[in-house]
Every structure is written in structure tokens, then in C-alpha cells.
Amino acid sequence: MALREATRTCSDMSKLSKRGAFFESVSRYFDEALPHTGVEPGLAAQVRACNAVYRLRFPVRDDDGKVMVVEAFRAEHSFHRFPTKGGIRFSRSVALNETVALAALMTYKCAIVGVPFGGAKGGVRINPSTASEGLRERVIRRYTAELIRKNFIGPDIDVPAPDYGTGEKEMGWIADTYKDLCMNKADVYACVTGKPLGMQGIPGRASATGRGVYFGLRTVLEVAEDMRALGLAPGMGGKRVIVQGLGNVGFHAARLMQEEGGAVVVGIAEREGGIHHPDGLDVEAVWRHRRETGSILHFPGAENVEDGARLLEYPCDILVPAALENQITAANAERIQARIVGEGANGPVDFEAEEILRRRGIFVVPDIFLNAGGVTVSYFEWLKNKAGVSFDRMMSRHEELLKEELIGKVEELVGRRLEAEQRLRLIRGPGEEELVRAALEQTMVLAFQKIRRIWKEEKLPSLRTAAFVLGIRRVGESYRHHGIFP
Ligand code: NAD
């Protein structure tokens, strides 16, 4: 039933779908960066090539008992490192070249944040907003079984994660299917990340991409020199933010920018339209309102914006498109009023729009850096599943004893004992979630410093070019060790 299309190169993928614009954009970003990398043509061709694609169609029974045929893909972009890693998307418009482009972004993203994986991506053509839970479960279990049959999933092979239209539940069903069919492996749960906590997930994964967006933008906003050039005061406090997409990435990014960063979220755009309030919207309250009423519209006190896409053009300091690709194109780039565009989604600004925004002095913080928080925390989850033990458990007792001794000595020296609660907090140290959060923060800060340095020192046209340069160089470097390239 499954049709396999394993291929050594995907350079002609753009012909296979109407949704070629996104694939085209990623290719052009690559081409723009390549001359600055110092990577020679043969090696560059390998860095660019998508290494394997699995295209499949399988039957699933719909809720009414009728059989439907579902089309799906899995692209493994780069075998310079194993496993490959990348989300699975549920969407009506999933296409082969879109999946390949997303897998390529994963390769460079992993390299930028120092996650030792190749990039991958999966796509399943179903509508996530109308499919029942039962249908979603049947589809994802069958998709997993098909991936197992062709060796396109496994803790050391290819490790999926959530993406647009999927979440914890789908990842749990993947883990469960894999466990049933490959039960003789101790590390079965490392076959997928973004799982529920009860299935060896990791605390903080659900919000990791949004939190990474928040940490990334906060770091960008702290650079006084760059902010001066944009006519902005440094820091996130008081900045007006508009977010597109109140899903996993957009919701957590907006919530954290508001709660922890002190930003004012003045607009939220969703599929059904947008809402705007110049004094700010309570993001959590909007989320609850949508859950209760099925829509963000008619949120008390806010102005409804019938066409959500129009909200992207409203005045603000930071615009965070966190829904889908190709949202800012040559058609609307001239009307964007934000000073900073932070790409929460993959590919929301296309190549032509980027040039327009650059000319207009609007600073774009690219997806391959800004939304890398998800794969960073997925890496921590994978490590934990491979080791079969959580981070705090591995370290805690030994560290507690050392800290107890140290605190005791300090107390003796100063002649005063700490309060019991304070003492306990210092001795216990951070829990798993705090460890994950701190490591994510450090990852985002260091990655930004690295790409900013390349951008400035090598006088590159944009932060995106610098990010691609770093990603391509690191992947190229890794291929050199394979011995094929000099
Ligand atoms: P999601 O399904 O949780 O949320 C997407 C939201 O966007 C939904 O609420 C949907 O209704 C909304 N939306 C769809 N079309 C829209 C439109 N035209 N205008 C406004 N809103 C619209 O998906 P997600 O996981 O948040 O992913 C969003 C983007 O972030 C995707 O590009 C994805 O590839 C990228 N991303 C996700 C992760 C992750 O960990 N989930 C990691 C990295 C990148």
C-alpha cells in the first residue's frame, strides 16, 4: 500500500507541488548565504541535498465507517548526524516540497543551537481542526506503523516531535505504537519527543518553542546598539506586540512576553479573524475565551478585526507570526509597521518580503534561530529517554550532600542558621523543569551571540544570512569528518 520514494537528491521537489513558494524561499536563503560560508561546491551540494524522502498513502476508516486514503510524507534532510529529528504536521495543505523545506530548516536549526541531529520533517494531509480525536489516533498510529516498516523512525534513526496541528496526544500515540511493535528495545520512548509526562516526556516541552521565542527576543532586545538603530529603547518591557496564531508556539510566546517580559500584547490574529486593544489583551484570558466560545472574536473590550491577516499591518514594535509559512510576502511587506518581526512559525516571511523589510529598516529575527527552543528541549527529552533516568534524579542526592555540608560550614562560620525552608530550597536545588528552562535560556542566548557576531564581523546583509552561514558551516564541518570530503 505504501509507496516509497527514497532519493539521494530532492532538487526537483518544487515541481511536485503548487506550494513551491516556501521551498523556493528556503533555497534562496541558502543560496544567499552560501558564498559567505567558505564551503566548497561539492560539499555545499551535499549540505543542501535532502537525503531521503518517504511518500506514502494508507487507508484509514473515517468516523462514518467509510475508508479514506491519507497521503503523508517523511523527509530526512541530512544524515551528517544521527538520529534525524523534526516535527510531524497535520494540515490539509501538506505537500512534499513543503515537508522537504521544513526538514532542511531543521538541519540548520539543530546546527545553530548545537543539537547533534540531522533535520527531518513529517506531514500528514488531514485537517487538524475538523478531524475527530478517534480519526487522529487511527491516522497517527497507522503512519507510525508505516514509518517503522521502512525504518523511518527509531531512537537512533529518526525521532519525530509535535508541529502544526499535532501535540502531546499524537506523540503519546506514536510512542505507544512504537513500543508495541518494537518492544525488545530498552529505549523505546526515545523514538519520539513532546510526549505526555506520564510517558517519559519532559517538563517544559509543551511551552519550549514559545519560551525559546521569548528568550530569543528578550536577548535581541537587550542589545542597545541594535535597538538604537531601530529607534527603540532596549528591553522588552512596554513593547507593543502583535501575535499571529494562538496555538502552541504563539500562545506560549505571547503569554511569556507579557507575563515575564512586561510586553503589551495589543493584537492577536487567528484563523477566524483578529482582536485588537491598544492597552493590551490578557493572553491567558483570550485563550480561555477561545476555548469556551470557539473563537477569539468578541473578546470583551477588544476591537474585532474581520480579516486576521490585516492585523499584521497594525502599528506595533514586535510582530510575531506564529502560525504558518508565507504570511508576509511582497503583497503586504510594504504595509508592515512593526520594527521587529520575530519568526515564531517556520518561514512566515518569504524571500522577497525579507528584502522589502530589510530595505525598510525592519529587523527580522529568523525562524532557524528563534523557534529552535522546541528542538532544544526535545534533545533533552531524548537524552533523558536514552539514559532511562531524569536529570534531577541523576544529580540530586550527590549534590544535596555536598550542599548540605557547604551550608553547614558557612553557618558555623557566620554563627547563624538559615531558616528551614530557605535551607531546604538551597539544598534541593533546581527541579527538572528549572534545569530544562535554564539550559534552554543559555542555548538561546549563546546562539544569538554567535550569529550576531557573524552578522556584524562578516558584514552580512541580515541576521538570517548569518544564521544560515553558521548552520551551513557546522553541517559542512561535520560532513568533512565522514572522510568523503577533504
Ligand atoms: P498549532 O497547530 O499549535 O497552532 C497554530 C495556530 O495557528 C492554530 O491556533 C491555528 O488556528 C492558527 N492559524 C492557522 N492558520 C492561521 C491563519 N491564517 N491566521 C492566523 N492563525 C492561523 O501549531 P504550532 O505548533 O504552534 O506551530 C506553528 C508554527 O510554528 C508552524 O510553522 C510550525 O512549523 C512552527 N514550529 C512549531 C514548533 C513546535 O514545537 N510546535 C517548533 C518549531 C516551529
JSON list of N, CA, C and O in Angstrom, two decimals, residues 42-43 81 118 128 164 189 202 206 238 247 277 305 364 431 441 465:
[
{"chain": "A", "resi": 42, "resn": "GLY", "atom": "N", "xyz": [31.15, 21.01, -4.01]},
{"chain": "A", "resi": 42, "resn": "GLY", "atom": "CA", "xyz": [30.73, 19.61, -3.84]},
{"chain": "A", "resi": 42, "resn": "GLY", "atom": "C", "xyz": [30.13, 19.37, -2.47]},
{"chain": "A", "resi": 42, "resn": "GLY", "atom": "O", "xyz": [29.04, 18.78, -2.33]},
{"chain": "A", "resi": 43, "resn": "LEU", "atom": "N", "xyz": [30.81, 19.88, -1.47]},
{"chain": "A", "resi": 43, "resn": "LEU", "atom": "CA", "xyz": [30.32, 19.72, -0.09]},
{"chain": "A", "resi": 43, "resn": "LEU", "atom": "C", "xyz": [29.01, 20.50, 0.09]},
{"chain": "A", "resi": 43, "resn": "LEU", "atom": "O", "xyz": [28.07, 20.01, 0.72]},
{"chain": "A", "resi": 81, "resn": "ARG", "atom": "N", "xyz": [24.45, 13.65, 10.85]},
{"chain": "A", "resi": 81, "resn": "ARG", "atom": "CA", "xyz": [24.36, 13.23, 12.25]},
{"chain": "A", "resi": 81, "resn": "ARG", "atom": "C", "xyz": [23.14, 12.33, 12.40]},
{"chain": "A", "resi": 81, "resn": "ARG", "atom": "O", "xyz": [22.15, 12.50, 11.70]},
{"chain": "A", "resi": 118, "resn": "GLY", "atom": "N", "xyz": [20.52, 15.40, 12.62]},
{"chain": "A", "resi": 118, "resn": "GLY", "atom": "CA", "xyz": [20.18, 15.87, 11.28]},
{"chain": "A", "resi": 118, "resn": "GLY", "atom": "C", "xyz": [18.73, 16.35, 11.29]},
{"chain": "A", "resi": 118, "resn": "GLY", "atom": "O", "xyz": [17.99, 16.05, 12.22]},
{"chain": "A", "resi": 128, "resn": "PRO", "atom": "N", "xyz": [-6.55, 19.33, 10.84]},
{"chain": "A", "resi": 128, "resn": "PRO", "atom": "CA", "xyz": [-6.46, 19.14, 12.29]},
{"chain": "A", "resi": 128, "resn": "PRO", "atom": "C", "xyz": [-7.62, 19.75, 13.05]},
{"chain": "A", "resi": 128, "resn": "PRO", "atom": "O", "xyz": [-7.93, 19.35, 14.17]},
{"chain": "A", "resi": 164, "resn": "TYR", "atom": "N", "xyz": [2.80, 21.90, 13.69]},
{"chain": "A", "resi": 164, "resn": "TYR", "atom": "CA", "xyz": [1.49, 22.47, 13.40]},
{"chain": "A", "resi": 164, "resn": "TYR", "atom": "C", "xyz": [0.42, 21.37, 13.38]},
{"chain": "A", "resi": 164, "resn": "TYR", "atom": "O", "xyz": [0.56, 20.37, 12.67]},
{"chain": "A", "resi": 189, "resn": "TYR", "atom": "N", "xyz": [11.06, 4.74, 24.32]},
{"chain": "A", "resi": 189, "resn": "TYR", "atom": "CA", "xyz": [10.41, 6.05, 24.45]},
{"chain": "A", "resi": 189, "resn": "TYR", "atom": "C", "xyz": [11.23, 7.17, 23.81]},
{"chain": "A", "resi": 189, "resn": "TYR", "atom": "O", "xyz": [10.73, 8.28, 23.61]},
{"chain": "A", "resi": 202, "resn": "ILE", "atom": "N", "xyz": [9.14, 15.36, 29.07]},
{"chain": "A", "resi": 202, "resn": "ILE", "atom": "CA", "xyz": [9.98, 16.20, 29.94]},
{"chain": "A", "resi": 202, "resn": "ILE", "atom": "C", "xyz": [9.21, 17.46, 30.31]},
{"chain": "A", "resi": 202, "resn": "ILE", "atom": "O", "xyz": [8.54, 18.03, 29.44]},
{"chain": "A", "resi": 206, "resn": "ALA", "atom": "N", "xyz": [6.10, 21.32, 26.31]},
{"chain": "A", "resi": 206, "resn": "ALA", "atom": "CA", "xyz": [4.94, 21.89, 25.62]},
{"chain": "A", "resi": 206, "resn": "ALA", "atom": "C", "xyz": [5.13, 23.38, 25.35]},
{"chain": "A", "resi": 206, "resn": "ALA", "atom": "O", "xyz": [4.76, 23.89, 24.30]},
{"chain": "A", "resi": 238, "resn": "GLY", "atom": "N", "xyz": [7.13, 47.04, 28.11]},
{"chain": "A", "resi": 238, "resn": "GLY", "atom": "CA", "xyz": [6.33, 48.08, 27.47]},
{"chain": "A", "resi": 238, "resn": "GLY", "atom": "C", "xyz": [6.24, 47.99, 25.95]},
{"chain": "A", "resi": 238, "resn": "GLY", "atom": "O", "xyz": [5.49, 48.75, 25.33]},
{"chain": "A", "resi": 247, "resn": "GLY", "atom": "N", "xyz": [-1.71, 29.18, 18.85]},
{"chain": "A", "resi": 247, "resn": "GLY", "atom": "CA", "xyz": [-1.51, 27.74, 19.06]},
{"chain": "A", "resi": 247, "resn": "GLY", "atom": "C", "xyz": [-0.37, 27.52, 20.02]},
{"chain": "A", "resi": 247, "resn": "GLY", "atom": "O", "xyz": [-0.07, 28.38, 20.85]},
{"chain": "A", "resi": 277, "resn": "HIS", "atom": "N", "xyz": [-6.49, 45.61, 21.00]},
{"chain": "A", "resi": 277, "resn": "HIS", "atom": "CA", "xyz": [-6.75, 46.55, 22.08]},
{"chain": "A", "resi": 277, "resn": "HIS", "atom": "C", "xyz": [-5.47, 47.33, 22.34]},
{"chain": "A", "resi": 277, "resn": "HIS", "atom": "O", "xyz": [-4.46, 46.72, 22.70]},
{"chain": "A", "resi": 305, "resn": "VAL", "atom": "N", "xyz": [-11.17, 42.45, 14.36]},
{"chain": "A", "resi": 305, "resn": "VAL", "atom": "CA", "xyz": [-10.60, 42.75, 13.04]},
{"chain": "A", "resi": 305, "resn": "VAL", "atom": "C", "xyz": [-11.00, 41.57, 12.15]},
{"chain": "A", "resi": 305, "resn": "VAL", "atom": "O", "xyz": [-10.52, 40.46, 12.32]},
{"chain": "A", "resi": 364, "resn": "VAL", "atom": "N", "xyz": [14.42, 41.48, 11.07]},
{"chain": "A", "resi": 364, "resn": "VAL", "atom": "CA", "xyz": [13.77, 40.16, 11.10]},
{"chain": "A", "resi": 364, "resn": "VAL", "atom": "C", "xyz": [14.63, 39.19, 11.92]},
{"chain": "A", "resi": 364, "resn": "VAL", "atom": "O", "xyz": [15.82, 39.02, 11.64]},
{"chain": "A", "resi": 431, "resn": "GLY", "atom": "N", "xyz": [14.61, 21.77, 40.20]},
{"chain": "A", "resi": 431, "resn": "GLY", "atom": "CA", "xyz": [13.94, 20.56, 39.74]},
{"chain": "A", "resi": 431, "resn": "GLY", "atom": "C", "xyz": [14.21, 20.40, 38.25]},
{"chain": "A", "resi": 431, "resn": "GLY", "atom": "O", "xyz": [14.86, 21.25, 37.63]},
{"chain": "A", "resi": 441, "resn": "GLU", "atom": "N", "xyz": [17.43, 28.68, 28.12]},
{"chain": "A", "resi": 441, "resn": "GLU", "atom": "CA", "xyz": [17.78, 30.10, 28.12]},
{"chain": "A", "resi": 441, "resn": "GLU", "atom": "C", "xyz": [19.23, 30.29, 27.66]},
{"chain": "A", "resi": 441, "resn": "GLU", "atom": "O", "xyz": [19.52, 31.11, 26.78]},
{"chain": "A", "resi": 465, "resn": "THR", "atom": "N", "xyz": [20.95, 35.64, 7.14]},
{"chain": "A", "resi": 465, "resn": "THR", "atom": "CA", "xyz": [22.11, 35.18, 6.36]},
{"chain": "A", "resi": 465, "resn": "THR", "atom": "C", "xyz": [23.16, 34.63, 7.32]},
{"chain": "A", "resi": 465, "resn": "THR", "atom": "O", "xyz": [23.73, 33.56, 7.09]}
]
